[in-house]
Amino acid sequence: MIHPSNSDKTQLDALISRGMSHRQTKNNLAASYQEQRKSFLLKRLQLQAQILLVAGLTLIAFFLWANSSLEAKIYAFKIGAVVELFILLCWGLCKTPIGRRYPDLIFLSLSWAVTCVVQVDIALLFNDLEPRTSIWTLMFLTQATIIPVQWWMHLISQLGTIICYLTLYLLYNPVLKNPSAFYVEQGLYFFWTCIICVFSVYLYERLRKKEFQARTAMELAQQKSERLLLNILPEMIAEQLKQQPTTIADSFLEVTVLFADIVGFTELSTRTSPAELVELLNTIFCLFDQLAELHGVEKIKTIGDAYMAVAGLPNQSKNHASVIANMALGMQKAITTFNTENNQLFRIRIGVSTGPVVAGVIGLKKFAYDLWGDTVNTASRMESHGIAGSIQVCEATYQLLKDKYLFEKRGLIQVKGKGEMMTYILKEINFKP
């Protein structure tokens, strides 16, 4: 098996974590709806408390002005002060961990601070239990307008107000001041007000949930499209194409290009079913892709059973040759492990070259990031004129790596289209100081 170094393990863990985060995206987005609704509820509760405080002050001022007797003014001030104190307490709780954890209770407390507290105060002071439907209606309409979430909370607050009134009525058993038709009329108005408030909140929340689900689905689709695009093009190039869809061609003074070919794969295709052949090739190339991700190498393309990659672009780096060397050694180990686990005898032939290239995206359809230049041709020749199971590099690559890696000098070889070239076989990392 391959035993990566500590730095490789760290990078591999990060790669695995990124993969897991993609799988968890949908669950995280779905769960965030509840958090968004709770955050919205808390903000609107604070807003409603502020509005009720101001409205309460105007009502206190009105009753102080409307009542001529000092005793009536004192009673009006007492009732208003108690209600304002309860509202202020609810507002303060919204900013505490208790409020953030139990916003539903704050909602009910704020509602009953106006409806039930006023009933209790008036009952204790005046033994007057006439239904205050105007205050109740104003409160419930305010809540349905400002806090249109969790319809069942609105229903509970309304039922609580009615239960409070009926409880006080049974305890005090007052004499009714108005004919029964008056109370039936008030009850009908109040009933339909409650129904309309709850139903409107229900419809609003249902609409918001559908909008959230649609937005989530769109975000997931965008993320999926983004990941698909990044599987085809480097991130930097993808961003350039999205901003300005034109031909992209950049020159790089020095990069290192790798070509790899699986020896014996063509022969295997004559005695293996296409499905099995593709499965084997996919498994091998997935191992190479993982190594490319691990070492920060840019995969360019696959052609049949050949694999092409480059280091040093589109993000330029100084250690591009070492990165490719490490990947090439890792590919050899990966093939050895694959053969052991799948009872195969594959060998890989790798060619490496260093120098300038032009890289970019051309054409109008089926975009692909590709490389051009003599360095690419040399790397291809290093592979095609190489030795099965070996990593052959050109002189330029050797000069960059000779102090860090062990090489075997192959000598001058005749290269098609290039003439004689000095080549070297990369063996392993030089562990000696």
C-alpha positions in Angstrom: 0.0 0.0 0.0 1.0 3.6 -0.4 2.2 5.3 2.7 1.8 9.1 2.3 3.9 11.6 4.4 2.3 13.7 7.1 1.9 16.7 4.8 0.2 14.4 2.2 -2.1 13.1 4.9 -3.1 16.6 5.9 -3.9 17.5 2.3 -5.8 14.2 1.8 -7.9 14.9 4.9 -8.8 18.3 3.5 -9.8 16.7 0.2 -12.0 14.2 2.0 -13.5 17.0 4.1 -14.4 19.0 1.0 -16.1 15.9 -0.5 -18.1 15.4 2.6 -19.1 19.1 2.7 -20.6 18.7 -0.8 -22.6 15.7 0.3 -23.9 17.6 3.3 -24.8 20.8 1.5 -28.4 19.9 0.9 -29.0 18.9 4.5 -27.3 22.0 5.8 -29.4 24.3 3.6 -32.6 22.5 4.6 -31.8 22.8 8.3 -31.0 26.5 7.9 -34.7 27.3 7.2 -35.5 26.8 10.9 -32.6 29.0 12.0 -33.6 31.7 9.5 -37.2 31.6 10.8 -36.1 31.8 14.4 -33.8 34.8 13.6 -36.6 36.5 11.8 -39.0 35.9 14.7 -36.5 37.4 17.2 -36.0 40.5 15.1 -39.7 41.1 14.6 -40.5 40.5 18.2 -38.1 43.3 19.2 -39.7 45.6 16.5 -43.2 44.8 17.8 -42.1 45.5 21.4 -40.8 48.9 20.4 -44.0 49.7 18.5 -46.2 48.6 21.5 -44.1 50.7 23.9 -44.7 53.8 21.8 -48.4 52.9 21.3 -48.8 52.3 25.0 -47.4 55.7 25.8 -49.9 57.4 23.5 -52.8 55.5 25.1 -51.6 56.4 28.6 -51.4 60.1 27.6 -54.9 59.9 26.1 -56.5 58.4 29.2 -54.7 60.9 31.4 -56.1 63.7 29.3 -59.6 62.2 28.8 -60.3 61.5 32.5 -61.1 64.5 34.6 -60.9 62.9 38.1 -57.5 62.4 39.8 -58.5 58.9 40.8 -59.3 57.9 37.2 -56.0 59.3 36.1 -54.1 57.3 38.7 -55.9 54.1 37.7 -55.2 54.7 34.0 -51.5 55.4 34.8 -51.2 52.2 36.9 -52.8 50.0 34.2 -50.6 51.5 31.5 -47.4 51.3 33.6 -48.0 47.6 34.3 -48.5 46.8 30.6 -45.5 48.9 29.6 -43.4 47.1 32.2 -44.4 43.7 30.8 -43.6 44.8 27.2 -40.3 46.2 28.3 -39.4 42.9 30.0 -40.3 40.9 26.8 -38.1 43.3 24.8 -35.2 42.8 27.1 -35.6 39.0 27.1 -35.3 39.0 23.3 -31.7 40.0 23.6 -30.8 37.3 26.1 -29.9 33.6 25.6 -33.4 32.7 27.0 -35.1 34.7 24.3 -32.9 33.3 21.5 -33.6 29.8 22.8 -37.4 30.2 23.4 -38.7 32.9 21.0 -42.1 31.2 21.0 -42.6 31.9 24.7 -41.5 35.6 24.2 -44.1 35.8 21.4 -46.9 34.6 23.7 -45.8 36.7 26.6 -45.7 39.8 24.5 -49.2 39.1 23.2 -50.7 38.4 26.6 -48.9 41.3 28.2 -51.4 43.5 26.2 -54.5 41.4 26.1 -54.6 39.4 29.4 -52.7 41.8 31.7 -55.2 44.6 30.7 -58.1 42.3 31.5 -56.7 41.3 34.9 -55.9 44.9 35.8 -59.4 46.2 34.9 -61.1 43.2 36.7 -59.1 43.8 39.9 -59.5 47.6 39.9 -63.1 48.0 38.6 -64.7 44.6 38.6 -65.4 45.3 34.9 -65.2 42.3 32.5 -66.6 43.9 29.3 -64.7 42.2 26.4 -62.0 44.6 25.2 -62.3 43.4 21.6 -60.8 46.6 20.2 -57.5 46.0 22.0 -57.5 42.3 21.2 -58.2 42.9 17.5 -55.4 45.6 17.3 -52.9 43.2 19.0 -53.7 40.2 16.8 -53.7 42.2 13.6 -50.4 43.8 14.7 -48.8 40.4 15.3 -50.1 38.9 12.1 -48.6 41.9 10.1 -45.3 42.2 11.9 -44.6 38.5 12.8 -46.2 36.4 10.0 -44.6 33.1 11.1 -45.7 30.0 13.0 -49.5 30.3 12.6 -50.1 28.0 15.5 -48.5 30.5 17.9 -51.0 33.1 16.8 -53.8 30.7 17.4 -52.6 29.9 20.9 -52.2 33.6 21.8 -55.8 34.2 20.7 -57.2 31.1 22.6 -55.2 32.2 25.7 -56.9 35.6 25.6 -60.4 34.0 25.4 -59.6 31.6 28.1 -58.3 34.4 30.4 -61.5 36.3 29.8 -63.8 33.3 30.4 -61.9 32.4 33.6 -62.2 35.9 35.0 -65.9 35.9 34.0 -66.5 32.7 36.0 -64.6 34.0 39.0 -66.3 37.4 39.1 -69.7 36.5 37.6 -70.5 40.1 36.8 -73.9 41.4 35.6 -73.9 42.0 31.8 -74.3 45.6 30.9 -75.4 45.1 27.3 -78.0 42.9 25.5 -76.9 39.5 24.3 -77.0 40.6 20.7 -74.1 43.0 21.5 -71.9 40.2 22.7 -72.8 37.9 19.8 -71.9 40.7 17.4 -68.6 41.4 19.2 -67.9 37.7 19.3 -68.5 37.3 15.5 -66.2 40.2 14.7 -63.5 38.9 17.0 -63.9 35.3 15.7 -63.4 36.3 12.0 -60.6 38.6 12.9 -58.8 35.7 14.5 -59.6 33.4 11.6 -58.3 35.9 9.1 -55.1 36.6 11.1 -54.2 32.9 11.5 -55.1 32.0 7.9 -53.1 34.9 6.5 -50.1 33.9 8.6 -50.5 30.3 7.5 -50.6 31.3 3.8 -47.6 33.7 4.2 -45.5 31.1 5.9 -46.4 28.5 3.3 -45.3 30.9 0.6 -42.1 31.7 2.3 -41.3 28.0 2.8 -41.8 27.4 -0.9 -39.7 30.4 -1.8 -36.9 29.1 0.5 -37.1 25.6 -1.0 -37.0 27.0 -4.6 -34.0 29.2 -3.6 -32.3 26.3 -2.0 -32.9 24.1 -5.1 -31.5 26.9 -7.3 -28.4 27.3 -5.0 -27.8 23.5 -5.1 -28.1 23.5 -8.9 -25.7 26.4 -9.1 -23.2 24.6 -6.9 -23.6 21.5 -8.9 -22.9 23.4 -12.1 -20.0 25.2 -10.5 -18.4 21.9 -9.4 -19.0 20.4 -12.9 -17.3 23.4 -14.5 -14.4 23.2 -12.1 -14.0 19.5 -13.0 -13.5 20.6 -16.6 -11.6 23.9 -16.2 -9.2 25.3 -13.6 -10.9 27.7 -11.2 -9.1 30.8 -12.5 -9.9 30.0 -16.1 -13.6 29.2 -15.3 -13.9 32.6 -13.6 -12.4 34.3 -16.7 -14.8 32.5 -19.0 -17.8 33.5 -16.9 -16.8 37.1 -16.9 -15.8 37.3 -20.5 -16.4 34.3 -22.8 -13.6 34.9 -25.3 -10.5 33.0 -26.3 -8.0 32.6 -23.4 -4.3 32.1 -24.1 -1.6 32.7 -21.5 2.1 32.2 -21.8 4.1 30.6 -19.0 7.9 30.7 -19.0 8.5 27.5 -17.1 6.2 24.7 -16.2 6.7 20.9 -15.9 4.5 18.6 -18.1 3.8 14.9 -17.5 2.6 12.3 -19.9 1.8 8.8 -18.7 0.8 5.7 -20.7 -0.4 2.4 -19.3 1.7 -0.4 -20.9 -0.2 -3.5 -21.9 -3.6 -1.8 -21.8 -4.1 -2.0 -25.6 -3.3 -5.8 -25.6 -5.8 -6.3 -22.7 -8.5 -4.6 -24.8 -8.5 -7.6 -27.2 -9.4 -10.1 -24.5 -11.5 -8.1 -22.2 -15.1 -6.9 -22.5 -15.5 -3.1 -23.1 -17.4 -2.6 -19.9 -14.7 -4.3 -17.8 -12.0 -2.4 -19.7 -13.6 0.9 -19.0 -14.1 0.1 -15.4 -10.4 -0.8 -15.0 -9.3 2.4 -16.8 -11.6 4.5 -14.7 -10.3 3.0 -11.5 -6.7 3.7 -12.5 -7.4 7.3 -13.6 -9.3 8.0 -10.5 -6.2 7.1 -8.5 -4.2 9.5 -10.7 -6.8 12.2 -10.2 -6.6 11.8 -6.4 -2.8 12.1 -6.7 -3.1 15.2 -8.8 -5.5 16.8 -6.2 -3.2 15.8 -3.4 0.0 17.3 -5.0 -1.7 20.4 -6.5 -1.2 19.2 -10.1 -3.5 20.4 -12.9 -4.9 17.5 -14.8 -5.2 18.5 -18.5 -6.8 15.5 -20.2 -6.8 11.8 -20.9 -6.4 10.3 -24.4 -7.3 6.7 -24.5 -5.1 5.1 -21.9 -2.8 8.1 -21.8 -2.8 10.7 -19.0 -1.6 14.3 -19.2 -0.9 16.7 -16.3 1.1 19.9 -15.6 2.4 21.8 -12.6 3.2 25.5 -12.5 0.0 26.8 -14.1 -2.5 28.4 -14.1 -1.3 29.3 -10.6 2.5 29.7 -11.1 4.8 28.1 -8.6 8.6 27.6 -8.3 8.5 23.9 -7.2 6.6 22.7 -10.3 9.3 20.1 -11.2 9.3 18.6 -7.7 5.6 18.4 -7.6 5.5 16.5 -10.9 8.3 14.2 -9.7 6.4 13.4 -6.5 3.2 12.7 -8.5 5.1 10.5 -11.0 6.6 8.4 -8.1 3.1 8.2 -6.6 1.6 7.0 -9.8 4.1 4.1 -9.9 3.2 3.1 -6.4 -0.5 3.4 -7.2 -0.2 1.1 -10.2 1.7 -1.5 -8.1 -1.0 -1.4 -5.5 -3.7 -1.6 -8.1 -2.0 -4.7 -9.7 -1.8 -6.4 -6.3 -5.5 -5.8 -5.5 -6.8 -6.6 -8.9 -4.5 -9.4 -10.0 -3.2 -7.4 -13.0 0.3 -6.8 -14.5 0.0 -3.2 -15.7 3.1 -1.0 -15.9 3.2 2.7 -16.5 5.5 4.6 -18.7 6.0 8.3 -17.8 7.7 11.1 -19.6 8.4 14.5 -18.0 9.7 17.8 -19.6 10.2 21.3 -18.3 10.0 24.6 -20.2 7.7 27.3 -21.6 4.2 26.6 -22.8 1.1 28.4 -24.0 -2.1 27.4 -22.1 -5.7 28.3 -22.7 -9.2 27.6 -24.0 -10.0 27.9 -27.7 -13.1 27.2 -29.8 -16.8 27.8 -29.3 -18.1 24.5 -28.0 -17.0 21.8 -25.6 -14.4 23.9 -23.9 -11.2 22.2 -22.8 -8.1 23.7 -21.1 -5.0 22.6 -23.2 -1.3 23.2 -23.6 0.8 24.0 -26.6 4.5 24.3 -27.3 7.7 22.4 -27.7 7.7 21.5 -24.0 4.5 19.5 -24.5 5.9 17.7 -27.5 9.1 16.9 -25.6 7.2 15.4 -22.6 5.1 13.3 -25.1 8.4 12.1 -26.7 9.9 11.3 -23.2 6.9 9.1 -22.6 6.7 7.4 -26.0 10.5 6.8 -26.1 10.6 5.8 -22.5 11.0 2.4 -20.7 8.0 0.6 -19.4 7.8 1.0 -15.6 10.2 4.0 -15.6 10.0 7.8 -15.4 12.1 9.4 -18.2 12.9 13.2 -17.9 14.7 15.6 -20.2 17.8 17.6 -19.4 15.9 20.7 -18.3 13.9 18.7 -15.7 17.0 16.8 -14.5 18.9 20.1 -13.8 16.0 21.3 -11.5 15.7 18.0 -9.7 19.2 16.5 -9.5 20.0 17.7 -6.0 16.8 16.3 -4.5 16.2 13.1 -6.4 18.2 10.1 -7.5 18.5 9.6 -11.2 20.0 7.0 -13.6 21.6 8.5 -16.7 20.2 6.9 -19.7 22.3 8.8 -22.2 21.6 10.1 -25.6 18.6 8.6 -27.4 17.2 9.3 -30.9 13.9 11.1 -30.5 11.5 11.4 -33.4 11.3 15.0 -34.6 13.9 16.1 -32.0 17.1 14.3 -32.9 19.4 13.1 -30.2 18.5 14.1 -26.6 20.1 13.5 -23.3 17.6 11.7 -21.0 17.5 10.5 -17.4 15.5 8.0 -15.4 14.0 9.2 -12.2 14.4 6.6 -9.4 13.4 8.1 -6.1 13.7 10.9 -3.6 17.2 11.5 -2.4 16.8 11.0 1.4 20.5 11.7 2.1 21.3 15.1 3.5 
